């Protein structure tokens, strides 16, 4: 494919050159050489413009004025004068080549232009062949690169930066989808391609492209705009030419595309038209209300103010059709002449001379009447090109200096909002710091800051005379309803119930419809049952269908698991659930000995022994000094037993006299208090709460047991038990729908989750969720 393009390009160039010189149509006076080391009296330069266009007519006046200023300024070229020859290409690439070759017949060392990108693509091939630099103030196509066209020099801003500014504006307002309307030629296609790349860097995209024929057919414009009204996006980027861009707005106004809800972002052709041809007609103004457009930023200076103040006189002196306004392209055209003058001056200072020679590769193509030797090559073209790229000056547009990729330094734009019969500047964009309400030259003194918090624009009056930011999209007229899948479970009908083909109910459905009703716009949708109602639907299969685009979303009791979040996005859970172990239990019946249940038999035995031990210890400490613990042996034994067990109710009557006895008694009474409290609480619980017993206390005891485990058919619990707890499959048993309703069928124990699964390793699940 690459070889074919190269061969096509070579053939294209050769064919065009053949057409130019056919029949001696452009026969020159042979090869001329200027060998005088002194500077020549006259240096021939050319200009390729479209005289009858908005940009061309202002550029023509500016270039003529610049040549006059250069020739009267002796500090630049001295006694050497610039001899300007201007040709009208009439917006045709073919005529552009003819005029370019006619300029070569006069030993032209440089050409200012072409004005348009489409013509520049064609003429640049000729410039490369004859090594004559092209200095274009109007060709903004990003693909006019120095690698493909080494002798093309852009002396205005590259559209790559303008598209970056538009992309940042779109991202600033939070829009994501854009509709692009553009002229269907090299300039439009390449500009929109650059916009798509800049939008992709900010996770935005061009969702619809509407190319319009450059022949300005109103039918083509109407047909494309009708398609735009049917799509979802209401953010429209318009890349057109200044001479017919207003026709697009005229058609859009009749189609209702300039009202509330739409956003129009327009390249700098609109600001140029506004600056040159205003005031507009009421119909034209009505169609562009609320539009945001860009204008190449040129800093204020004394030199610029002087030129602007004298613009009216210039147009009166040089134009017979009346005066017109000044746009930024005229400023860049004026500076281009001065840039070329400085480069020619440097060229002479470096010892360069103006000479032309035959092109050997072209001479070999001499055939019959084809006088190919009439084409001569500028021998000093490379040196002059290097001088142009090394110029460092300040002009009407500010600093003029080229970067390594041949773009002007410090690209910047004004962001303009069309309001009423005029416009309002809402901010600036610069490649240095992005969007700002401060002029770029103020930001150059500070460190660059491209953070989102530093991006700022003033308020905007949007189409429809509203200050509320448009949402940027609507449901397309040709769009389809959202397909929402609803799992048709056999059980849990309280959550989701499918009662018919188009009838659904349940808690999950109620939550879904309530969420939709709270939106400020309508969402068309249709619910589709997933499953036959007799077998449990496979949720993993449902999620795969959503990923494949068969369904747009799903509503129902869908659990959130780690694996599923890798496939689809879930809403926030609105019902909490978890993994539940269902096991058989045995109910404990109350009887006359229920009061003994709070303590185990061992506890009762140990407690009784401690009562006796405490009684004996107190007797040993007290019977020598305390008469209550004296007497016959039978009495002393009875006293020990009575004293021990009476402390249970704090009803002992014997007094303790010894210090050690009292210390032991205090400790023992505290223990008795704890025993009484524990017994009372346990007995109360036994008598008031139903007591159940089961050998399965949790998932750990279930895993350690040898019992068979049942799970709901189609459940994720099977893989969960096998992967997380390494339970062999022979211990697991499927339970059908009816056995699920009964319990777990033949399985001793069962696992039940919110729908059919668990939430990864944590055991949490969400039975009511939406995908």
XYZ file of C-alpha atoms in Angstrom:
771
model
C 0.000 0.000 0.000
C 2.851 2.394 0.806
C 4.522 1.712 -2.564
C 1.287 2.366 -4.412
C 0.824 5.722 -2.709
C 4.384 6.735 -3.547
C 4.012 5.748 -7.190
C 0.682 7.576 -7.387
C 2.251 10.708 -5.890
C 5.153 10.666 -8.358
C 2.851 10.108 -11.303
C 0.586 12.863 -10.035
C 3.443 15.317 -9.835
C 4.837 14.377 -13.238
C 1.414 14.545 -14.869
C 0.719 17.982 -13.478
C 4.108 19.271 -14.564
C 3.496 17.892 -18.029
C 0.188 19.729 -18.208
C 1.838 22.959 -17.116
C 4.472 23.055 -19.818
C 2.534 21.426 -22.638
C 2.940 23.244 -25.959
C 5.385 25.819 -24.553
C 2.484 27.320 -22.635
C 4.803 28.401 -19.829
C 8.081 28.668 -21.727
C 10.544 30.878 -19.915
C 13.499 32.731 -21.321
C 15.844 29.923 -20.462
C 18.183 29.708 -17.506
C 19.234 32.914 -15.912
C 21.929 33.352 -13.380
C 22.877 36.216 -11.164
C 26.516 35.867 -10.316
C 27.037 39.360 -8.974
C 28.114 39.118 -5.371
C 26.352 42.406 -4.658
C 22.749 42.358 -3.673
C 20.321 42.564 -6.593
C 18.146 45.610 -6.990
C 14.959 43.540 -7.100
C 13.942 40.251 -5.505
C 10.878 38.621 -7.030
C 8.319 37.114 -4.649
C 4.846 35.831 -5.397
C 1.533 35.424 -3.636
C -1.243 32.878 -4.279
C -4.596 34.089 -2.910
C -8.314 33.714 -3.441
C -9.158 37.339 -4.034
C -12.929 37.058 -3.609
C -12.978 35.316 -0.229
C -13.225 36.702 3.269
C -9.627 35.819 4.080
C -8.229 36.520 0.620
C -9.416 40.089 0.285
C -8.023 41.190 3.651
C -4.772 39.283 3.055
C -4.337 40.990 -0.324
C -4.470 44.452 1.281
C -2.199 43.410 4.158
C 0.438 41.846 1.883
C 0.552 44.880 -0.410
C 0.865 47.168 2.603
C 3.651 45.033 4.065
C 5.632 45.071 0.809
C 5.365 48.839 0.670
C 6.521 49.131 4.284
C 9.475 46.817 3.684
C 10.555 48.675 0.552
C 10.460 52.013 2.351
C 12.426 50.655 5.325
C 16.121 50.811 4.449
C 17.183 48.886 7.567
C 15.984 45.532 6.249
C 17.069 45.009 2.654
C 18.877 48.263 2.035
C 18.536 49.253 -1.592
C 16.997 45.926 -2.571
C 13.285 46.024 -3.286
C 10.674 43.298 -3.132
C 8.812 42.830 -6.410
C 5.430 41.247 -5.584
C 3.357 39.333 -8.126
C -0.076 38.241 -6.893
C -2.145 35.545 -8.554
C -5.768 34.558 -7.957
C -6.153 30.777 -7.581
C -9.960 31.046 -7.434
C -9.980 28.323 -4.750
C -8.776 25.712 -7.249
C -5.843 23.405 -6.769
C -5.365 23.072 -10.521
C -5.320 26.837 -11.058
C -3.042 27.118 -8.068
C -0.466 24.952 -9.813
C -0.796 26.963 -13.015
C -0.305 30.227 -11.172
C 2.589 28.806 -9.148
C 4.393 27.761 -12.329
C 3.712 31.134 -13.910
C 5.376 32.757 -10.894
C 8.402 30.527 -11.411
C 8.774 31.959 -14.910
C 9.747 35.255 -13.283
C 12.543 33.793 -11.145
C 10.518 33.955 -7.938
C 12.480 33.038 -4.818
C 9.511 32.543 -2.457
C 5.716 32.383 -2.596
C 3.365 33.709 0.068
C 0.526 31.241 0.179
C -1.393 29.255 -0.885
C -4.307 30.521 1.116
C -6.180 27.215 1.518
C -4.972 23.826 2.700
C -6.416 21.964 -0.276
C -4.389 24.085 -2.713
C -1.309 23.866 -0.490
C -1.324 20.078 -0.731
C -1.017 20.321 -4.513
C 1.295 23.308 -4.885
C 3.693 21.960 -2.252
C 4.728 19.218 -4.679
C 5.837 21.867 -7.172
C 7.617 23.854 -4.460
C 9.562 20.768 -3.384
C 10.601 20.094 -6.965
C 11.814 23.611 -7.760
C 12.956 24.306 -4.156
C 11.001 27.514 -3.705
C 9.724 28.067 -0.132
C 5.984 28.448 0.406
C 5.023 30.685 3.338
C 1.316 30.132 3.989
C -0.606 32.343 6.391
C -3.910 30.509 5.814
C -3.237 26.771 5.306
C -3.823 25.343 8.768
C -4.132 21.641 7.868
C -2.122 19.632 10.468
C -0.973 17.111 7.840
C 1.026 19.742 5.935
C 4.083 18.544 7.791
C 7.717 19.298 7.124
C 8.465 15.624 6.537
C 6.160 15.328 3.554
C 6.463 18.931 2.348
C 9.932 20.236 3.316
C 9.522 23.571 1.497
C 6.146 24.366 3.056
C 6.330 26.780 5.996
C 3.181 27.594 7.971
C 3.275 31.201 9.195
C -0.012 30.935 11.082
C -1.339 28.666 13.819
C -1.588 24.943 13.190
C -5.130 23.523 13.361
C -3.720 20.881 15.687
C -3.763 23.507 18.446
C -7.218 24.758 17.529
C -8.588 21.225 17.798
C -6.810 20.832 21.135
C -8.569 23.976 22.356
C -11.981 22.676 21.236
C -11.319 19.316 22.896
C -10.419 21.023 26.172
C -13.589 23.126 26.041
C -15.660 19.975 25.541
C -13.911 18.246 28.428
C -14.226 21.368 30.600
C -18.024 21.245 30.382
C -18.146 17.491 30.946
C -19.437 16.403 27.536
C -18.314 13.135 26.010
C -19.932 12.628 22.594
C -19.530 15.116 19.746
C -21.035 15.498 16.282
C -18.613 16.873 13.674
C -19.798 18.802 10.612
C -16.957 19.579 8.242
C -16.099 20.416 4.653
C -15.255 17.237 2.781
C -11.750 18.055 1.569
C -8.203 17.707 2.867
C -8.628 20.618 5.243
C -11.857 19.336 6.774
C -11.027 15.649 6.953
C -7.577 16.161 8.434
C -8.829 18.756 10.900
C -11.573 16.449 12.193
C -9.077 13.584 12.418
C -6.910 15.790 14.645
C -9.973 16.654 16.732
C -10.757 12.963 17.182
C -7.238 12.320 18.472
C -7.424 15.214 20.933
C -10.845 14.090 22.174
C -9.593 10.540 22.662
C -6.877 11.860 24.969
C -9.680 13.115 27.243
C -11.879 10.019 26.899
C -14.269 11.804 24.570
C -15.172 10.844 21.027
C -16.780 11.922 17.781
C -19.965 9.860 17.697
C -21.179 11.097 14.310
C -19.484 12.696 11.305
C -21.367 14.816 8.771
C -19.184 15.691 5.743
C -20.464 18.448 3.450
C -19.401 18.928 -0.149
C -17.115 21.944 -0.694
C -19.201 22.841 -3.759
C -21.744 24.430 -1.368
C -24.847 22.446 -2.255
C -27.758 23.439 -0.049
C -29.283 20.014 -0.593
C -26.145 18.351 0.746
C -26.143 20.654 3.760
C -29.809 19.977 4.479
C -29.441 16.203 4.096
C -26.491 16.034 6.476
C -28.101 18.275 9.095
C -31.263 16.162 9.047
C -29.075 13.158 9.913
C -27.535 15.157 12.753
C -30.982 15.822 14.259
C -31.562 12.076 14.490
C -28.463 11.256 16.514
C -28.008 11.457 20.270
C -25.280 14.080 20.621
C -26.216 17.752 20.681
C -22.609 19.010 20.812
C -21.829 20.126 17.268
C -18.355 21.098 16.049
C -18.425 22.973 12.730
C -15.287 23.163 10.588
C -16.082 25.087 7.423
C -14.890 27.921 5.210
C -15.671 31.518 6.024
C -17.551 32.044 2.766
C -20.229 29.394 3.216
C -20.235 28.525 6.909
C -23.153 30.887 7.504
C -25.214 28.844 5.040
C -24.915 25.897 7.399
C -26.349 27.968 10.241
C -29.124 29.231 7.978
C -30.240 25.662 7.239
C -29.749 24.643 10.879
C -31.988 27.509 12.005
C -34.822 26.293 9.771
C -34.379 22.761 11.156
C -34.597 24.006 14.769
C -30.974 23.147 15.546
C -30.033 26.538 16.990
C -32.381 26.439 19.984
C -32.224 25.169 23.547
C -30.325 21.936 24.013
C -27.806 22.421 21.208
C -24.175 23.516 21.573
C -22.250 24.847 18.576
C -18.447 24.994 18.733
C -17.076 26.656 15.625
C -13.511 27.043 14.381
C -12.001 30.461 13.752
C -13.683 30.954 10.366
C -16.723 32.459 12.147
C -14.701 35.010 14.098
C -12.871 35.952 10.889
C -16.174 36.427 9.084
C -17.567 38.407 11.987
C -14.513 40.686 12.086
C -14.493 41.221 8.298
C -18.095 41.345 7.091
C -20.127 42.524 10.083
C -22.732 43.747 10.603
C -24.607 40.601 9.630
C -28.188 40.431 8.496
C -30.807 39.772 11.225
C -31.389 36.268 9.834
C -27.687 35.424 9.994
C -27.354 36.811 13.516
C -30.366 34.843 14.682
C -28.742 31.606 13.565
C -25.470 32.077 15.436
C -26.779 33.245 18.829
C -25.029 31.427 21.676
C -22.335 29.966 19.417
C -18.833 29.522 20.826
C -16.043 30.216 18.366
C -12.289 30.691 18.483
C -10.055 33.463 17.236
C -6.284 33.343 16.983
C -4.920 35.405 19.845
C -2.561 38.267 19.060
C -1.265 40.278 22.043
C -1.817 44.000 22.163
C 1.091 46.204 21.104
C 1.782 49.711 19.854
C 2.675 48.380 16.430
C -0.598 46.464 16.197
C -2.717 49.408 17.342
C -1.091 51.625 14.696
C -1.848 49.112 11.953
C -5.465 48.617 13.097
C -6.091 52.358 13.224
C -4.883 52.750 9.643
C -6.771 49.785 8.236
C -9.760 51.754 6.975
C -7.502 54.043 4.940
C -5.665 51.063 3.481
C -8.864 49.451 2.259
C -10.067 52.719 0.801
C -6.832 53.213 -1.116
C -6.449 49.651 -2.405
C -10.028 48.393 -2.853
C -12.699 49.741 -5.150
C -15.537 47.683 -3.674
C -15.652 49.525 -0.379
C -14.093 48.976 3.006
C -14.225 45.880 5.173
C -13.006 44.836 8.572
C -9.669 43.427 9.708
C -9.264 39.831 10.845
C -6.309 37.975 12.320
C -5.384 36.338 9.023
C -4.515 39.797 7.673
C -2.154 40.292 10.624
C -0.417 36.990 9.925
C -0.226 37.810 6.199
C 1.416 41.157 7.006
C 3.916 39.490 9.328
C 4.660 36.841 6.686
C 6.034 39.498 4.338
C 8.281 40.893 7.078
C 9.353 37.378 8.019
C 10.357 36.745 4.411
C 12.193 40.094 4.219
C 14.248 39.254 7.331
C 15.037 35.813 5.893
C 16.150 37.245 2.522
C 18.336 39.749 4.342
C 19.956 36.928 6.343
C 20.284 34.931 3.123
C 22.345 37.697 1.513
C 24.418 38.248 4.641
C 25.381 34.574 4.576
C 26.720 34.962 1.037
C 23.720 33.608 -0.798
C 22.915 34.656 -4.323
C 19.851 34.224 -6.474
C 20.424 31.734 -9.265
C 18.352 29.159 -11.087
C 19.377 25.960 -12.839
C 17.805 23.148 -14.760
C 16.361 20.148 -12.971
C 18.102 17.043 -14.378
C 15.238 14.739 -13.401
C 12.775 16.909 -15.308
C 15.065 17.418 -18.344
C 15.143 13.655 -18.865
C 11.371 13.755 -19.454
C 11.728 15.957 -22.591
C 9.493 14.391 -25.206
C 8.512 15.978 -28.515
C 6.537 19.146 -27.930
C 6.819 18.915 -24.153
C 9.369 21.572 -23.192
C 10.230 20.254 -19.729
C 13.530 22.160 -19.708
C 11.513 25.353 -19.214
C 11.259 24.490 -15.527
C 14.157 25.813 -13.446
C 15.176 25.182 -9.857
C 16.130 27.846 -7.312
C 19.693 26.926 -6.396
C 19.595 28.811 -3.090
C 16.267 27.379 -1.997
C 17.677 25.284 0.861
C 19.690 28.194 2.257
C 16.721 30.579 2.072
C 14.491 27.981 3.736
C 16.942 27.662 6.629
C 17.054 31.450 6.951
C 13.251 31.542 7.148
C 13.150 28.921 9.896
C 15.804 30.764 11.932
C 14.021 34.141 11.958
C 13.297 35.474 15.438
C 11.314 38.705 15.368
C 8.274 40.442 16.827
C 5.433 41.394 14.525
C 1.801 42.412 14.690
C 0.878 38.928 15.943
C 3.543 38.875 18.655
C 6.746 36.827 18.809
C 7.523 35.054 15.520
C 9.773 32.056 15.960
C 9.534 28.455 14.818
C 9.764 25.375 16.975
C 11.556 22.191 15.978
C 8.404 20.925 14.252
C 7.990 24.225 12.353
C 5.044 25.545 14.352
C 4.939 29.085 15.653
C 5.799 29.460 19.326
C 3.131 30.140 21.943
C -0.044 29.155 20.083
C -3.115 30.706 21.715
C -6.773 31.407 20.944
C -9.524 33.620 22.254
C -12.754 31.850 23.237
C -15.692 33.959 22.020
C -19.429 33.739 22.702
C -21.731 35.299 20.066
C -24.395 37.406 21.809
C -26.866 39.792 20.171
C -25.231 41.847 17.443
C -21.729 41.332 18.857
C -19.697 38.899 20.865
C -18.202 38.507 24.320
C -14.800 37.019 25.115
C -15.274 34.358 27.790
C -11.636 33.329 28.098
C -8.439 32.223 26.435
C -6.764 28.979 25.501
C -3.029 28.549 25.220
C -0.861 25.528 24.703
C 1.024 26.639 27.802
C -1.693 26.476 30.460
C -5.003 25.549 28.800
C -8.220 27.473 29.501
C -7.995 30.702 31.473
C -9.693 34.050 31.911
C -6.314 35.764 32.012
C -4.422 36.691 28.822
C -1.745 34.163 27.863
C 1.166 36.622 28.202
C 0.335 36.955 31.915
C 0.494 33.188 32.332
C 3.862 32.869 30.591
C 5.462 34.509 33.639
C 4.125 31.737 35.897
C 4.845 27.992 35.985
C 2.544 26.025 33.645
C -0.550 24.665 35.357
C -2.814 22.269 33.440
C -4.709 20.894 36.442
C -8.490 20.710 36.167
C -8.935 23.163 39.039
C -6.976 25.841 37.178
C -9.097 25.608 34.003
C -11.646 28.428 33.907
C -14.040 30.183 31.511
C -16.583 32.905 32.125
C -20.332 32.273 31.963
C -21.852 31.540 28.565
C -25.163 32.465 26.954
C -26.075 29.234 25.171
C -28.359 28.836 22.138
C -31.931 29.614 23.117
C -30.767 32.527 25.325
C -30.229 30.306 28.359
C -27.430 30.373 30.920
C -27.951 26.759 32.001
C -25.331 24.451 30.557
C -26.940 22.057 28.034
C -26.864 18.384 28.877
C -25.319 17.706 25.491
C -27.396 14.731 24.407
C -30.932 13.500 23.930
C -32.446 10.172 23.120
C -32.166 9.862 19.342
C -35.342 9.900 17.314
C -34.185 6.798 15.498
C -32.952 5.089 18.651
C -34.206 1.857 20.158
C -35.532 1.031 23.596
C -33.184 -0.296 26.251
C -33.427 -4.072 26.555
C -33.586 -4.913 30.272
C -33.293 -8.578 31.250
C -35.176 -9.875 34.299
C -34.109 -13.302 35.705
C -37.204 -15.533 35.876
C -36.480 -17.403 39.099
C -38.489 -20.359 40.333
C -38.436 -19.098 43.909
C -38.160 -15.752 45.699
C -41.137 -14.280 43.858
C -41.289 -11.484 46.399
C -38.154 -10.032 44.800
C -38.968 -10.641 41.135
C -42.095 -12.185 39.673
C -42.868 -12.690 35.991
C -46.646 -12.803 35.631
C -46.863 -12.588 31.868
C -45.047 -11.681 28.690
C -44.815 -8.004 29.585
C -45.899 -8.039 33.231
C -43.299 -7.958 35.998
C -43.587 -7.262 39.708
C -41.586 -7.579 42.878
C -39.421 -5.465 45.102
C -36.534 -5.220 42.611
C -38.882 -4.050 39.855
C -40.371 -1.429 42.183
C -36.913 -0.064 43.002
C -36.004 0.061 39.313
C -39.133 1.947 38.259
C -38.788 4.357 41.196
C -35.210 5.172 40.151
C -36.309 5.852 36.572
C -39.148 8.093 37.684
C -36.692 10.316 39.565
C -34.691 11.098 36.407
C -35.326 14.494 34.772
C -35.836 12.807 31.378
C -37.636 9.780 30.028
C -35.797 6.502 29.441
C -37.529 4.151 26.983
C -37.034 0.520 27.932
C -38.573 -2.914 27.662
C -38.290 -5.737 30.193
C -37.443 -9.201 28.894
C -37.797 -12.362 30.980
C -34.644 -14.465 31.095
C -35.447 -18.092 31.888
C -38.417 -20.416 31.445
C -39.708 -20.229 35.019
C -39.128 -23.948 35.624
C -35.370 -24.097 35.774
C -33.184 -21.623 37.562
C -31.602 -19.236 35.002
C -27.825 -19.215 34.712
C -26.779 -15.747 35.854
C -23.287 -16.141 34.395
C -24.856 -16.702 30.979
C -27.038 -13.607 31.454
C -24.022 -11.441 32.214
C -22.265 -12.725 29.113
C -25.280 -11.709 27.019
C -25.089 -8.217 28.515
C -21.402 -8.024 27.657
C -22.165 -9.185 24.110
C -24.815 -6.477 23.691
C -27.862 -8.744 23.514
C -29.207 -6.990 26.620
C -28.360 -3.495 27.799
C -28.865 -4.180 31.515
C -30.479 -6.563 33.992
C -32.750 -6.037 36.991
C -33.348 -8.611 39.699
C -31.873 -10.465 42.626
C -28.332 -10.501 41.285
C -25.484 -11.026 43.690
C -22.262 -9.048 43.332
C -19.207 -11.292 43.073
C -15.605 -10.586 42.270
C -15.754 -12.419 38.946
C -18.926 -10.666 37.834
C -17.552 -7.182 38.438
C -14.960 -7.923 35.754
C -17.746 -8.380 33.189
C -20.403 -5.782 34.041
C -20.941 -2.804 36.351
C -23.348 -3.046 39.282
C -25.359 -0.377 41.039
C -24.995 0.216 44.742
C -26.682 -2.640 46.668
C -29.974 -1.708 48.270
C -30.657 -4.979 50.166
C -28.078 -6.548 52.446
C -27.717 -10.297 52.587
C -25.101 -12.974 53.161
C -24.206 -16.618 52.950
C -26.610 -18.705 55.040
C -26.106 -22.267 56.290
C -29.377 -24.199 56.602
C -29.110 -27.231 58.899
C -31.630 -29.457 60.761
C -32.209 -28.534 64.413
C -33.796 -30.143 67.438
C -36.127 -28.192 69.693
C -35.555 -28.453 73.443
C -38.753 -29.013 75.421
C -39.216 -27.473 78.890
C -39.724 -29.786 81.920
C -39.636 -29.679 85.704
C -35.830 -29.763 85.759
C -35.458 -26.827 83.358
C -34.148 -24.704 86.235
C -30.955 -26.813 86.227
C -30.108 -25.992 82.544
C -28.217 -22.750 83.196
C -25.298 -24.738 84.587
C -23.912 -28.021 83.418
C -23.750 -30.929 85.929
C -20.029 -30.414 86.294
C -20.622 -26.744 87.069
C -23.159 -27.646 89.698
C -20.744 -30.147 91.300
C -17.791 -27.748 91.343
C -19.978 -24.982 92.761
C -21.188 -27.222 95.611
C -17.647 -28.318 96.462
C -16.516 -24.687 96.601
C -19.360 -23.860 98.962
C -18.174 -26.569 101.371
C -14.495 -25.583 101.036
C -15.269 -21.960 101.873
C -17.320 -23.062 104.908
C -14.449 -25.229 106.183
C -11.861 -22.460 105.640
C -13.979 -19.925 107.535
C -14.573 -22.451 110.373
C -10.793 -23.051 110.675
C -10.138 -19.304 110.892
C -13.033 -18.537 113.289
C -13.695 -21.443 115.713
C -10.815 -20.527 118.048
C -11.913 -16.927 118.548
C -15.600 -16.998 117.622
C -18.213 -18.657 119.873
C -20.592 -19.051 116.858
C -18.287 -21.719 115.431
C -17.873 -23.664 118.706
C -19.820 -26.447 120.357
C -20.310 -30.169 119.938
C -18.974 -31.734 116.717
C -22.475 -32.212 115.249
C -23.272 -28.566 115.848
C -20.018 -27.399 114.296
C -20.627 -29.550 111.153
C -24.142 -28.176 110.848
C -22.817 -24.644 111.317
C -20.239 -25.096 108.529
C -22.866 -26.460 106.098
C -25.426 -23.801 106.967
C -22.914 -20.974 106.797
C -21.609 -22.167 103.395
C -24.941 -22.448 101.601
C -26.586 -19.493 103.322
C -24.024 -17.195 101.684
C -25.736 -18.030 98.370
C -28.632 -15.844 99.519
C -26.524 -13.584 101.759
C -28.520 -14.959 104.719
C -25.726 -16.202 106.980
C -26.166 -15.177 110.633
C -22.714 -16.075 111.985
C -20.401 -13.124 112.402
C -16.743 -13.334 111.399
C -14.250 -11.848 113.840
C -10.827 -12.682 112.434
C -9.304 -10.516 109.746
C -8.485 -13.443 107.479
C -11.976 -14.830 107.878
C -13.549 -11.585 106.814
C -11.171 -11.340 103.827
C -12.103 -14.851 102.637
C -15.798 -14.115 103.132
C -15.639 -10.885 101.102
C -14.016 -12.666 98.132
C -16.502 -15.516 98.339
C -19.531 -13.210 98.459
C -18.270 -11.494 95.248
C -18.044 -14.924 93.564
C -21.541 -15.760 94.756
C -22.825 -12.501 93.278
C -21.418 -13.447 89.865
C -22.894 -16.948 90.103
C -26.311 -15.543 90.969
C -26.267 -13.067 88.079
C -25.168 -15.669 85.523
C -27.726 -18.168 86.689
C -30.542 -15.640 86.629
C -29.711 -14.437 83.112
C -29.377 -17.947 81.696
C -32.568 -19.174 83.288
C -34.471 -16.154 81.993
C -33.230 -16.809 78.451
C -34.165 -20.467 78.647
C -37.669 -19.772 79.831
C -38.432 -16.879 77.422
C -36.550 -17.689 74.137
C -37.149 -20.751 72.012
C -34.084 -22.954 72.245
C -32.817 -24.813 69.192
C -29.819 -27.094 68.956
C -27.788 -28.290 65.983
C -24.426 -29.942 65.536
C -23.639 -27.411 62.762
C -22.533 -24.109 64.286
C -21.195 -22.419 61.130
C -19.428 -22.931 57.833
C -16.314 -24.281 59.555
C -18.172 -27.062 61.357
C -20.066 -27.812 58.151
C -16.812 -28.272 56.262
C -15.315 -30.472 58.973
C -18.375 -32.749 59.133
C -18.916 -35.755 56.884
C -22.496 -34.833 56.076
C -23.672 -34.225 52.525
C -24.209 -30.585 51.544
C -27.039 -29.404 49.279
C -27.101 -26.227 47.191
C -29.592 -24.555 44.913
C -29.465 -25.686 41.299
C -27.477 -23.290 39.107
C -25.966 -21.684 42.175
C -22.487 -20.207 42.418
C -22.266 -21.892 45.801
C -20.985 -25.090 44.157
C -17.823 -23.411 42.862
C -17.577 -21.302 46.007
C -17.501 -24.358 48.310
C -15.083 -26.192 46.066
C -12.674 -23.299 45.501
C -12.760 -21.518 48.857
C -13.138 -24.483 51.245
C -11.866 -27.381 49.097
C -15.009 -29.427 49.680
C -15.019 -32.477 47.365
C -17.856 -32.624 44.846
C -19.091 -35.962 46.177
C -20.189 -34.156 49.360
C -22.259 -31.679 47.321
C -25.667 -32.467 45.945
C -27.917 -30.439 43.633
C -31.380 -29.664 44.905
C -34.140 -29.012 42.382
C -36.735 -26.313 42.701
C -39.192 -28.402 44.667
C -36.594 -29.706 47.070
C -35.445 -26.141 47.591
C -38.934 -25.231 48.676
C -39.073 -28.184 51.076
C -35.671 -27.492 52.575
C -32.738 -29.183 50.896
C -34.113 -32.525 49.779
C -32.012 -35.491 50.686
C -28.995 -33.428 51.687
C -28.316 -33.195 55.378
C -27.341 -29.533 55.194
C -27.684 -26.732 52.641
C -26.085 -23.510 51.489
C -28.379 -20.651 50.516
C -27.305 -17.216 49.287
C -29.185 -14.099 48.192
C -29.756 -15.366 44.654
C -27.364 -18.119 43.777
C -23.960 -16.964 44.855
C -21.736 -15.257 47.333
C -19.668 -12.137 47.205
C -16.234 -13.623 46.690
C -14.381 -14.867 49.701
C -16.084 -12.601 52.177
C -19.385 -14.433 51.986
C -21.437 -11.282 51.377
C -24.021 -11.107 48.623
C -26.673 -8.770 47.358
C -29.982 -10.368 46.410
C -31.430 -7.175 44.900
C -29.273 -5.340 42.470
C -29.220 -3.930 38.976
C -26.540 -4.366 36.340
